[in-house]
Short mmCIF file of C-alpha atoms in Angstrom, two decimals:
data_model
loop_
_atom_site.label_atom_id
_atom_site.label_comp_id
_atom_site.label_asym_id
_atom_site.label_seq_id
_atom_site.Cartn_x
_atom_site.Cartn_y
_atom_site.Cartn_z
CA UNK A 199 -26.79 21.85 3.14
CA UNK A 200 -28.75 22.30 6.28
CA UNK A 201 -26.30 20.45 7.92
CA UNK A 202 -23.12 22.90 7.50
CA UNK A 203 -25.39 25.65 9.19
CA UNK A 204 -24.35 26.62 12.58
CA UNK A 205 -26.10 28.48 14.93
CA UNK A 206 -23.74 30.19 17.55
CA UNK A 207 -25.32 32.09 20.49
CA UNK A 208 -22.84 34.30 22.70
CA UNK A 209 -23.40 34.91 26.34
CA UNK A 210 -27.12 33.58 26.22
CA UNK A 211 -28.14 34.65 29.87
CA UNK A 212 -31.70 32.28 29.68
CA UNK A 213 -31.54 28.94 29.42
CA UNK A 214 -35.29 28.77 28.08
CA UNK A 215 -33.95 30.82 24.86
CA UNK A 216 -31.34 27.88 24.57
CA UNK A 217 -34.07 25.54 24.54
CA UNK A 218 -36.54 27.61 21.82
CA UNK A 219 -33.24 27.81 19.81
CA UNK A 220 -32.96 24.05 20.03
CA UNK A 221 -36.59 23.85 19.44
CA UNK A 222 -36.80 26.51 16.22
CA UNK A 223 -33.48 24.72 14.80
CA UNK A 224 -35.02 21.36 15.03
CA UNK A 225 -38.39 22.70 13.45
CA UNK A 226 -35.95 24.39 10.57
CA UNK A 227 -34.18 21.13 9.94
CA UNK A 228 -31.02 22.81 11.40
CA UNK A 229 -28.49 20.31 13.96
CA UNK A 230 -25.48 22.22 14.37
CA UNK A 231 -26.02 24.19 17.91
CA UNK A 232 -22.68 26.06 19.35
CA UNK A 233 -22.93 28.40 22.51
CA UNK A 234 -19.96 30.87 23.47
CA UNK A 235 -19.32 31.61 27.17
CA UNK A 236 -23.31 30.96 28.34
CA UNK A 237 -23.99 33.14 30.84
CA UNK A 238 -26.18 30.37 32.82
CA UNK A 239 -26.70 27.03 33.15
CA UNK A 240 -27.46 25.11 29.62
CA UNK A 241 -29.26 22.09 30.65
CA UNK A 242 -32.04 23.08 33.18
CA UNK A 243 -35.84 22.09 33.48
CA UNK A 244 -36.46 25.61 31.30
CA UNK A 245 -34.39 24.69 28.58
CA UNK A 246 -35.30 21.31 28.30
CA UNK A 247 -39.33 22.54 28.54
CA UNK A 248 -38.85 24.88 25.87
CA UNK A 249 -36.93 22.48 23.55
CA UNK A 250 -40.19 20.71 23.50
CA UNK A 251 -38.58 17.35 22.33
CA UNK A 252 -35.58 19.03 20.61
CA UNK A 253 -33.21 18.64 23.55
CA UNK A 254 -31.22 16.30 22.01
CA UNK A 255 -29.55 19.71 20.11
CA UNK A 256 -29.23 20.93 23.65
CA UNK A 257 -27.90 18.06 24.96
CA UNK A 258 -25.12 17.96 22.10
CA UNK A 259 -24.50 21.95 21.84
CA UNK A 260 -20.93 22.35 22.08
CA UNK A 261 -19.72 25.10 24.77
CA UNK A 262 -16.94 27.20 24.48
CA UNK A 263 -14.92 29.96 25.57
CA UNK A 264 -14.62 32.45 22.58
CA UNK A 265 -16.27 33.07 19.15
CA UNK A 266 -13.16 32.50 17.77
CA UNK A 267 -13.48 28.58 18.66
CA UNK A 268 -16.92 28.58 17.77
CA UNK A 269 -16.31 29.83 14.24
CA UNK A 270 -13.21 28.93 12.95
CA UNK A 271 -13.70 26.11 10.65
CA UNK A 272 -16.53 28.63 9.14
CA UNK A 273 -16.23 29.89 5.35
CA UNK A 274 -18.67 32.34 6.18
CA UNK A 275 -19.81 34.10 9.38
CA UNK A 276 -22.86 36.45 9.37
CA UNK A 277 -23.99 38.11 12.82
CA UNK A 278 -27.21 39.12 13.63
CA UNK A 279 -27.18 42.59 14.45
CA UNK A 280 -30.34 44.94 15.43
CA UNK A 281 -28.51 48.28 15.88
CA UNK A 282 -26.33 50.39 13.10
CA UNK A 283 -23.23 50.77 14.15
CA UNK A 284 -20.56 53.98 13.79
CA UNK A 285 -18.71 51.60 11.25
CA UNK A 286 -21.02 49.97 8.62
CA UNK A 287 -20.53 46.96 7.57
CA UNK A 288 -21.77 44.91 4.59
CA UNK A 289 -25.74 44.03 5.76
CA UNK A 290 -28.17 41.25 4.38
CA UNK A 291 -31.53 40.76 4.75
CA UNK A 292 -32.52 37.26 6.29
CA UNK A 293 -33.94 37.01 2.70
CA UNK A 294 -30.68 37.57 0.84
CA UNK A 295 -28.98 35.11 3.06
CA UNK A 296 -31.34 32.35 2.19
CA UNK A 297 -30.65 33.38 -1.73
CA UNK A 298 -27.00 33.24 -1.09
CA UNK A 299 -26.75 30.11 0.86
CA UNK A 300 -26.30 27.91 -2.21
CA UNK A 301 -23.76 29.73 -3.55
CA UNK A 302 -22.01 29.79 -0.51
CA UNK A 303 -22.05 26.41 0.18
CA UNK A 304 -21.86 24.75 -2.92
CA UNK A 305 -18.10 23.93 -1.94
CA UNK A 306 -17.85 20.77 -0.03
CA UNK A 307 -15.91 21.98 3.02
CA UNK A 308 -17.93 25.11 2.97
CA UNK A 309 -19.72 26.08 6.46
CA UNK A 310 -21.51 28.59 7.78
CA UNK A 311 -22.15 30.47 10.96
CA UNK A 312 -24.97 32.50 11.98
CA UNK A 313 -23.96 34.82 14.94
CA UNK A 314 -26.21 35.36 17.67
CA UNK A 315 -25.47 37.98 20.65
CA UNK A 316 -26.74 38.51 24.84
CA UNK A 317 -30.26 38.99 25.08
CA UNK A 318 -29.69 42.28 26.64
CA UNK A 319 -26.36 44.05 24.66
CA UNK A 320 -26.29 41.86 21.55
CA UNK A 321 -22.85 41.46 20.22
CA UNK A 322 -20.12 43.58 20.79
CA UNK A 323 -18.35 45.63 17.95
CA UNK A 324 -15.32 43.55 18.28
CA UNK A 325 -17.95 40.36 17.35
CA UNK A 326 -19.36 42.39 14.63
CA UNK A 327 -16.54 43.38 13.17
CA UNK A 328 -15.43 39.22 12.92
CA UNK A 329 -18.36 38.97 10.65
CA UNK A 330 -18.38 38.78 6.98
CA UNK A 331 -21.47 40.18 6.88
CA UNK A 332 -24.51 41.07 8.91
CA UNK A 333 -28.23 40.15 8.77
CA UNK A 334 -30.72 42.74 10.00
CA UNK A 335 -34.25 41.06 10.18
CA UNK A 336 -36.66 44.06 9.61
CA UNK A 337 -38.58 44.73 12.56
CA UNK A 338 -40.57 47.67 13.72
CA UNK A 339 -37.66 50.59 14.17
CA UNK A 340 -39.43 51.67 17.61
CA UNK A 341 -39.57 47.83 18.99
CA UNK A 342 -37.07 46.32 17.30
CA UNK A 343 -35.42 43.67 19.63
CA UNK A 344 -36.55 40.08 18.72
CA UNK A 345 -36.74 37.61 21.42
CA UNK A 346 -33.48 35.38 20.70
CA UNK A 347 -34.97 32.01 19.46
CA UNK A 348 -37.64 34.03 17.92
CA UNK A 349 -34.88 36.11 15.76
CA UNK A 350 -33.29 32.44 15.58
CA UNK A 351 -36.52 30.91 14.35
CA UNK A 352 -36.67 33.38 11.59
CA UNK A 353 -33.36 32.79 10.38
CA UNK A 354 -33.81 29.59 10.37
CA UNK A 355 -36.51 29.76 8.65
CA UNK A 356 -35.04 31.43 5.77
CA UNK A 357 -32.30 28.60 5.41
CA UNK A 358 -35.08 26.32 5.43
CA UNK A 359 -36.84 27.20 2.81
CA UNK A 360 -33.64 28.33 0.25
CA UNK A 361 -32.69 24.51 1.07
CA UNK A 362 -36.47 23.51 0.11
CA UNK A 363 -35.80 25.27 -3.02
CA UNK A 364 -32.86 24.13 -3.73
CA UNK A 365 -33.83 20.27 -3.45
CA UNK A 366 -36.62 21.60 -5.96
CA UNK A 367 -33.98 23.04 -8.51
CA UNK A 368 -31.96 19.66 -7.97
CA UNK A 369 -34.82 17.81 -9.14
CA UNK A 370 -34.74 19.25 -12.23
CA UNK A 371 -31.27 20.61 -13.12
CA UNK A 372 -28.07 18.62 -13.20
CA UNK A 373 -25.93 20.46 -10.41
CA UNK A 374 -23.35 22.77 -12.19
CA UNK A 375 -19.88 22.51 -12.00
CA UNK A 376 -17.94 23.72 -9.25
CA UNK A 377 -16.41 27.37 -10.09
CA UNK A 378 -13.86 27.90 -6.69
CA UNK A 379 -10.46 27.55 -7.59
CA UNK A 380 -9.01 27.25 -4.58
CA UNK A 381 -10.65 26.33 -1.35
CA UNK A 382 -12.40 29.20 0.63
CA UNK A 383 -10.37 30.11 3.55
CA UNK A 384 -11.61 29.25 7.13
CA UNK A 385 -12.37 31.95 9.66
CA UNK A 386 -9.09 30.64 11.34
CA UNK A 387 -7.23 31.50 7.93
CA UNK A 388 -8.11 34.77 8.11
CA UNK A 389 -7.79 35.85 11.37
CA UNK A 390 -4.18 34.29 10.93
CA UNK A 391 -4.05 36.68 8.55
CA UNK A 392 -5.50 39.72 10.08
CA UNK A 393 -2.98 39.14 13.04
CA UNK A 394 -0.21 38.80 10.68
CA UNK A 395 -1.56 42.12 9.15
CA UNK A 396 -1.59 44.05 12.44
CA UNK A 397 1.98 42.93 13.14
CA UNK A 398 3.25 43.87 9.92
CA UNK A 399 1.47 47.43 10.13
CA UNK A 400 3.15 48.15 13.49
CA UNK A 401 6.67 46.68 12.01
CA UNK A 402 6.63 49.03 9.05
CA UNK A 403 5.21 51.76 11.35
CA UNK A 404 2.07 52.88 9.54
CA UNK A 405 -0.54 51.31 12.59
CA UNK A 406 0.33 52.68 16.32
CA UNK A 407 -2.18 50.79 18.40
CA UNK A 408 -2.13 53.41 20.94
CA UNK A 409 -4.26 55.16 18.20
CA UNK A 410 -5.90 52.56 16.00
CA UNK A 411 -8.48 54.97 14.47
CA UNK A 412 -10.19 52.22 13.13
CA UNK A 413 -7.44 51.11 11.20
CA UNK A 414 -8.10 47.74 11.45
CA UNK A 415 -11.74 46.97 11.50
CA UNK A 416 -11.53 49.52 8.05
CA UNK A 417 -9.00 46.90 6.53
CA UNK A 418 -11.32 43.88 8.11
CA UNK A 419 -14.10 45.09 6.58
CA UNK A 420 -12.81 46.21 3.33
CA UNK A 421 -10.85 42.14 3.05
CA UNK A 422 -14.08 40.53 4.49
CA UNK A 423 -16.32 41.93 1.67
CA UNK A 424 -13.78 40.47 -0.80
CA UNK A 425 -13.94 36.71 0.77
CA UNK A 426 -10.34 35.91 -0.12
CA UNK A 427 -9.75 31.81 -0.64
CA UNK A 428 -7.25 30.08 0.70
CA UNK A 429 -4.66 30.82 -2.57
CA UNK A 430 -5.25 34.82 -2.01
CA UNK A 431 -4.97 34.47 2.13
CA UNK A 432 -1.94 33.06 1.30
CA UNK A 433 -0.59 35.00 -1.48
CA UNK A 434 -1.51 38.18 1.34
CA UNK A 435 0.54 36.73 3.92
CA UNK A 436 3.33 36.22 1.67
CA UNK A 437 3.24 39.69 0.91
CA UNK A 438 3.74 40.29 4.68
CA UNK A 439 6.28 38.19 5.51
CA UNK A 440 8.54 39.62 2.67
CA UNK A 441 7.36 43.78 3.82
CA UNK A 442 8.79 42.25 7.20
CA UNK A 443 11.41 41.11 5.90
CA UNK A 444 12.69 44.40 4.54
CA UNK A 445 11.19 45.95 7.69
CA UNK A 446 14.13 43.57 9.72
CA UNK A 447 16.78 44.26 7.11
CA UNK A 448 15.76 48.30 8.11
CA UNK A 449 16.02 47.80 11.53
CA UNK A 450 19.20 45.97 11.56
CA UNK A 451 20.74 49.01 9.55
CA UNK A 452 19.90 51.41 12.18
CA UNK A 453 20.65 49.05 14.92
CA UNK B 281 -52.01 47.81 5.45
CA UNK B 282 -50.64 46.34 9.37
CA UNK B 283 -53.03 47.80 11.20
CA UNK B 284 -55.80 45.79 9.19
CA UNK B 285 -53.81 42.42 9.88
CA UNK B 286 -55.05 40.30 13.10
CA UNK B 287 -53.50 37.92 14.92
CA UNK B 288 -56.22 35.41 16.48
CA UNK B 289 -55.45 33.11 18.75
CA UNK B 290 -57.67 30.37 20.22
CA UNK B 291 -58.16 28.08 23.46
CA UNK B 292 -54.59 29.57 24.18
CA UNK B 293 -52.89 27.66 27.47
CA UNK B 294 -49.72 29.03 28.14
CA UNK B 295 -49.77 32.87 29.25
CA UNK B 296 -45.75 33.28 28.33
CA UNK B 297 -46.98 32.37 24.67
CA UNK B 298 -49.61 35.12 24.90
CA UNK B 299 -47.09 37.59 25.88
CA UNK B 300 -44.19 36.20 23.35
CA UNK B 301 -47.15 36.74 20.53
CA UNK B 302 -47.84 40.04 21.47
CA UNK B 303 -43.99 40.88 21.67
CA UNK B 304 -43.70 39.49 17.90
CA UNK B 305 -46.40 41.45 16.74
CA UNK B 306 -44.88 44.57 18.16
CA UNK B 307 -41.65 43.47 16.72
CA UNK B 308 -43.52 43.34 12.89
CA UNK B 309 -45.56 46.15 13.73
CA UNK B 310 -48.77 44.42 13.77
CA UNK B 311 -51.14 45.70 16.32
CA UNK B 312 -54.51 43.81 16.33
CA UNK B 313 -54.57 40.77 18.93
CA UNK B 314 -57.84 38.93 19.31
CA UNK B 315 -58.05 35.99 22.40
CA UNK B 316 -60.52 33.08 21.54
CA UNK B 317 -62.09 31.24 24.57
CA UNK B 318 -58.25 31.27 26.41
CA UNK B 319 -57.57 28.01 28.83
CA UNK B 320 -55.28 29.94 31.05
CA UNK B 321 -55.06 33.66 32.48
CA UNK B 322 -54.22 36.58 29.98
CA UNK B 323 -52.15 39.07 32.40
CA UNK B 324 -49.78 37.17 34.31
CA UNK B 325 -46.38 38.01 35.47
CA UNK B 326 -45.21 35.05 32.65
CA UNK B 327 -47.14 37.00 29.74
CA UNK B 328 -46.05 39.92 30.84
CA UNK B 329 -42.50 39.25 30.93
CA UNK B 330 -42.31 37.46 28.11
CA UNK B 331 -44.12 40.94 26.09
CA UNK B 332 -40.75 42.31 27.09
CA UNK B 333 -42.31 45.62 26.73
CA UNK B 334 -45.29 45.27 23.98
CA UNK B 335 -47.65 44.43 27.32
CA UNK B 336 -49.72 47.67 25.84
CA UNK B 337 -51.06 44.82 23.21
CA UNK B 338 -52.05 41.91 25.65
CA UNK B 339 -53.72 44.73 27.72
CA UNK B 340 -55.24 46.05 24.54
CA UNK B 341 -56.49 42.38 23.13
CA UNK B 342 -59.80 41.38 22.73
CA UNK B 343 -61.31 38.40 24.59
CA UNK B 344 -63.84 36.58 22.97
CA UNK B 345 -65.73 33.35 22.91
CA UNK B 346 -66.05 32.10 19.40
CA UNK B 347 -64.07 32.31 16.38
CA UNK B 348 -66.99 33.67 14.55
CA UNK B 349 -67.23 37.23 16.63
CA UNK B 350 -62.81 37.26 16.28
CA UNK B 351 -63.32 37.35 12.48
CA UNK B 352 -66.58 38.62 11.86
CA UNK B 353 -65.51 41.69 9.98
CA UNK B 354 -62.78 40.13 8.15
CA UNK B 355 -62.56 39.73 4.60
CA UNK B 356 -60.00 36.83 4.83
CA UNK B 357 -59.73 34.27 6.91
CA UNK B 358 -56.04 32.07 7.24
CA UNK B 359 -55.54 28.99 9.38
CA UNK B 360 -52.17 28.35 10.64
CA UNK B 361 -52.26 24.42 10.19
CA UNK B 362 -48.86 22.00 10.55
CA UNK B 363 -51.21 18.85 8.99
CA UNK B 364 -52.89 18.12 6.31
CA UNK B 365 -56.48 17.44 6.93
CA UNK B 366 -58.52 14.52 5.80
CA UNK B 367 -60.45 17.11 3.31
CA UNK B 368 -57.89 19.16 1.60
CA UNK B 369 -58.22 22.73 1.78
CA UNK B 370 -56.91 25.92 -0.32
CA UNK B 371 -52.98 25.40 0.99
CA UNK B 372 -50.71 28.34 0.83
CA UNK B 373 -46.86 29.30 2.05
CA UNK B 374 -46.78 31.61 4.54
CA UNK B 375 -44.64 33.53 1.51
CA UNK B 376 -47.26 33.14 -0.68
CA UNK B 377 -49.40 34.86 2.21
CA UNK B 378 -47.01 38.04 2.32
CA UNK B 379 -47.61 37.79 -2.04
CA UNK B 380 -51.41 37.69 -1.63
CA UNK B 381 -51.62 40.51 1.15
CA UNK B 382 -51.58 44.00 -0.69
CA UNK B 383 -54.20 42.49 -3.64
CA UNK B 384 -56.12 41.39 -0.79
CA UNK B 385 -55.81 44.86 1.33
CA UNK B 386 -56.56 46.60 -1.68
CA UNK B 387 -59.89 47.54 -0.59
CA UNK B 388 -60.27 49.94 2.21
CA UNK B 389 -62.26 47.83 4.37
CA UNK B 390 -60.38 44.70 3.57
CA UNK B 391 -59.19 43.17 7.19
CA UNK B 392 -57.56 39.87 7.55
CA UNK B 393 -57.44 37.20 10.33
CA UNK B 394 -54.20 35.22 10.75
CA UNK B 395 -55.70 32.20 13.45
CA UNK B 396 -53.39 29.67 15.39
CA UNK B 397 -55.25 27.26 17.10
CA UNK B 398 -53.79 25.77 20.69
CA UNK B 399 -51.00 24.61 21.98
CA UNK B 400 -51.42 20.77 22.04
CA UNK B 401 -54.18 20.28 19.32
CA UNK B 402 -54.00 22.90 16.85
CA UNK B 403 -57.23 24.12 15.16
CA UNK B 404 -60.44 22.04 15.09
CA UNK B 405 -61.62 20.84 11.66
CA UNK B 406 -65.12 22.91 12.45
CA UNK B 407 -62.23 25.73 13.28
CA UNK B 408 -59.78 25.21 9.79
CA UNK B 409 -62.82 24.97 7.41
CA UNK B 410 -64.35 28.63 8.70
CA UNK B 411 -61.11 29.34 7.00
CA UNK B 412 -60.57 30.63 3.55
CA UNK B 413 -57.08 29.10 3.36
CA UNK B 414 -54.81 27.31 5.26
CA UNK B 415 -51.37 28.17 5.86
CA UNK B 416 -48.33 26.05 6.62
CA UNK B 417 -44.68 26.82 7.57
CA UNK B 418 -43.01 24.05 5.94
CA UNK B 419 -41.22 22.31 8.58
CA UNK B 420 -39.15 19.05 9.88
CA UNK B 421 -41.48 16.51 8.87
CA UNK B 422 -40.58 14.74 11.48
CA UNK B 423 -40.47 17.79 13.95
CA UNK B 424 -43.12 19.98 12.76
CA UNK B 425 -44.82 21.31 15.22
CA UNK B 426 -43.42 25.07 16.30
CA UNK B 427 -43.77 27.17 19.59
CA UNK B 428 -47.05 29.27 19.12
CA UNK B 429 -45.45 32.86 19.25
CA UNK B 430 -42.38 31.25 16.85
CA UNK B 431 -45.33 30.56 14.91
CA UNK B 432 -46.51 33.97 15.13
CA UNK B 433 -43.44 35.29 14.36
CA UNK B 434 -42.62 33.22 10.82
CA UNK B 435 -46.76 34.75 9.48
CA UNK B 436 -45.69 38.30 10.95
CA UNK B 437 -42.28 38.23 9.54
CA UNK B 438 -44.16 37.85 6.22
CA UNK B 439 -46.68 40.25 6.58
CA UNK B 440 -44.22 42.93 7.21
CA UNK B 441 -41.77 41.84 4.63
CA UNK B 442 -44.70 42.58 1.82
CA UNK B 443 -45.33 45.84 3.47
CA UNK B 444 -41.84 47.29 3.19
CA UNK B 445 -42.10 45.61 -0.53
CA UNK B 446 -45.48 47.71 -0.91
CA UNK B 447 -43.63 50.92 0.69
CA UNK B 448 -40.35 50.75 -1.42
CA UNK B 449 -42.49 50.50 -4.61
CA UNK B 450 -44.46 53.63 -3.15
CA UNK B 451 -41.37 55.46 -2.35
CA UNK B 452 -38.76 53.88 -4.29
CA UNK B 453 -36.41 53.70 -1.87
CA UNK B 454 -32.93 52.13 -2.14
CA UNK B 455 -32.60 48.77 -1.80
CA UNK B 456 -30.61 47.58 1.50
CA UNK B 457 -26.76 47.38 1.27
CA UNK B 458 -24.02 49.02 2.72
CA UNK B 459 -23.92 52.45 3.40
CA UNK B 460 -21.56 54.44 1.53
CA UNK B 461 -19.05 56.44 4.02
CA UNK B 462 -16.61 57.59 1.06
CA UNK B 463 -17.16 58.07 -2.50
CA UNK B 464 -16.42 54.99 -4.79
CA UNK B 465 -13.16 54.73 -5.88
CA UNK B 466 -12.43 55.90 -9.76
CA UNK B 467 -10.99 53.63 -12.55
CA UNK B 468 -8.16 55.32 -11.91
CA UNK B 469 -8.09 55.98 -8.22
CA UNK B 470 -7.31 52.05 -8.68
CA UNK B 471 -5.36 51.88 -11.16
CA UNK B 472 -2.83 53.92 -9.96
CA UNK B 473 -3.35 51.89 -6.83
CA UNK B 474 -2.21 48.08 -8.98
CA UNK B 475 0.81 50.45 -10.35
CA UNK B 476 1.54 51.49 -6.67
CA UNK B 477 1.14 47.73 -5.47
CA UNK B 478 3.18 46.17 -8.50
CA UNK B 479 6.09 48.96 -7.78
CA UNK B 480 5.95 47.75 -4.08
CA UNK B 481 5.93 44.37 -4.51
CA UNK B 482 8.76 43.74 -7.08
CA UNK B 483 10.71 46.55 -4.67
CA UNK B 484 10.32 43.95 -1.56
CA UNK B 485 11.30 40.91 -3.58
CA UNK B 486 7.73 39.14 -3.84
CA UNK B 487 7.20 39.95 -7.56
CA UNK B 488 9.36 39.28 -10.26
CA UNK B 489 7.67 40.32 -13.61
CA UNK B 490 9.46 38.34 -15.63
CA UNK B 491 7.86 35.39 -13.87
CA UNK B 492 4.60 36.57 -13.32
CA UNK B 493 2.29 33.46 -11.86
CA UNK B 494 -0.95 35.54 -12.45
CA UNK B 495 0.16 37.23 -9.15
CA UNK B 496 -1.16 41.18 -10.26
CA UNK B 497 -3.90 39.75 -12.25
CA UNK B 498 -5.14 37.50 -8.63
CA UNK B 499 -4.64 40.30 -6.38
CA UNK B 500 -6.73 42.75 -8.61
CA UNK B 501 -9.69 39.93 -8.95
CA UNK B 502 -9.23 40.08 -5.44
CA UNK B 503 -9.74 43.47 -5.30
CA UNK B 504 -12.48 44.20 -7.30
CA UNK B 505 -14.14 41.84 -5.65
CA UNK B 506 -14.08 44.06 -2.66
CA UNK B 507 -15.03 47.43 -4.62
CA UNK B 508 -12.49 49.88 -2.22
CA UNK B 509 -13.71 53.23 -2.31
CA UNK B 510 -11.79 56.04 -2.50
CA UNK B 511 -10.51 56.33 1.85
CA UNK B 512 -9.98 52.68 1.42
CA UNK B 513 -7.52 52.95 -1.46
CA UNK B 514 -6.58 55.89 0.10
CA UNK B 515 -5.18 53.78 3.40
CA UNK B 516 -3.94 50.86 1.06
CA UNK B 517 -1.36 53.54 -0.68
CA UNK B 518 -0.40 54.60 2.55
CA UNK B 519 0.41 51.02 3.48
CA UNK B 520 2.28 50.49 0.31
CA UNK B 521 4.41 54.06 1.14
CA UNK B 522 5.14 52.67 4.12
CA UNK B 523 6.39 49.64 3.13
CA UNK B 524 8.18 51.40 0.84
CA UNK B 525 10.24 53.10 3.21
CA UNK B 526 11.53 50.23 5.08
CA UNK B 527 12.38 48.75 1.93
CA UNK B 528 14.86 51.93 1.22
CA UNK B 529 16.42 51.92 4.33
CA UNK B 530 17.00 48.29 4.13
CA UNK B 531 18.69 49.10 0.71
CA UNK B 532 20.86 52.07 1.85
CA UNK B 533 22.28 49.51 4.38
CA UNK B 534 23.43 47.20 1.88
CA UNK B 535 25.14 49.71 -0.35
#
């Protein structure tokens, strides 16, 4: 289980926080280390000091350009996320996330991504809004920015010990039968989707992205907190190709 | 019930994890910080950086030289402690901690001591058994040891996750979740929305009811799953007029 948690830091601007991140993961049990346009250098004397003897998760992070590459074999993304924001989205506590983490990965190809943001800005509403879900760890409302691999740490931390429960619960119970019918789809399935969604909107003329008024992070958020599978993402998108179909059929009328 | 929690630290080395403890406490809201015998200086640029703001609580922390005048007035005494010792001792989760902590703050003068020993050796045995208990953050076996403030952090986290527990039974407040913006949708707010979506989708050609495939009854499991409220089935009918519309004019150009 432990395994198919990923830990994704965007923009990470000190390279010691990489290497307490390595360090917490490695304390957690956690190996799966991705970082999204670092905004320094990853492998330095700090980061390999603070890793403590966990640089071998630094060493094997894998760096890329956008969140998007980072995530998109994920069933689930959840971002970490200190601040309300003008469009709420559905929130967790670190807690909850441990209790769902069986669930949620009890099918095979299931993975998930916890979303970390810059040390100074967090992540931006666009990130946010790419997120299932996300986690709030309570902290003091007046001083409530964790250091990163300390907010990492405590995530972790959580994972840790639903997995140390769950090995428990394994000991005793026969593991139940699988209840997806169809595979979950991948981050990359849905945004597919969404993107197919915006274009549709535009073709039928009911978004104008001139004046999005939320439009589509409401319709994000609202198919997010539904977690279609793969069978509904593509039942959705058949939906759209046959609206654009008509949509073409229109336009060739008045053309 | 914070304010009569206190972090202890002993024979600390590093000043950056003196200044990353006090930042964590702020973080949780704990307040009491209590320096045994430190190997290194206490206000350095490093601790002071790494407080990130909650430098009020390193300049606030008491120095001392023994363990005994840190806990003297406390009525319970926890040792953070990755190994088991050659003579066991009273072993609790830091969760368990967080359970134990409003019986044990019951009284008014009831004051606990949360001590971490240093950075390369831990606590002493003389140290861990002027302890009442000793508390462990399960961890990589193979990888156990965690950064000192991460340390802190996992015990504070606790602490101040049985506080809010202790404050929502007081006040009863709602549990976390997403905030409404718009009423729930009705029964039949979303009913008429599955009529509305049916009409649509045998209109663009994607739904023939006399072949059925489960198609309405997997696109309302879908959307129940999501619970719309009532602006969110409001912009899904809008959609579905839209599509509508470009569905008529493809029709007037065929007849």
């Amino acid at each position: 289980m432990l395994e198919r948690i990923r830990i994704v830091l965007i923009g990470t601007s000190h390279p010691g926080n990489i290497g307490g991140t390595a360090r917490a993961m490695h304390n957690m049990g956690l190996t799966d280390l991705a970082l999204v346009a670092p905004r320094c250098e990853v492998l330095t004397a700090d980061s390999v000091s603070r890793a403590s003897g966990a640089d071998h998760l630094v060493h094997g992070a894998r760096v890329v350009e956008t969140l998007e590459a980072a995530v998109a074999d994920c069933t689930l993304v959840v971002g970490a996320s200190a601040r309300s924001r003008t469009l709420p989205w559905p929130m967790i506590s670190p807690r909850q996330l441990g209790e769902r983490l069986p669930a949620e990965l009890a099918a095979p190809k299931a993975r998930i991504a916890l979303v970390f943001g810059r040390e100074d800005s967090g992540l931006s509403n666009a990130e946010l809004q790419r997120c299932h879900a996300h986690v709030h760890i309570p902290a003091n409302p007046e001083f409530s920015s964790l250091n990163l691999a300390t907010a990492v740490q405590v995530l972790a931390y959580e994972c840790r010990l639903a997995w140390l429960d769950q090995q428990q619960d394994d000991d005793a119970l026969p593991p139940m039968g699988m209840t997806e019918t169809a595979p979950p789809a991948s981050h990359a399935d849905l945004e597919r989707y969404f993107e197919h969604l915006e274009r549709t909107l535009i073709t039928i003329g009911f978004h104008d992205p001139a004046t999005p008024r939320q439009l589509m992070a409401r319709l994000r958020r609202l198919m997010m907190r539904a977690r279609p599978d793969s069978m509904e993402v593509n039942i959705l998108r058949g939906i759209l190709s046959a609206t654009e179909k008509q949509a073409e059929a229109a336009r060739r009328r008045e053309g």
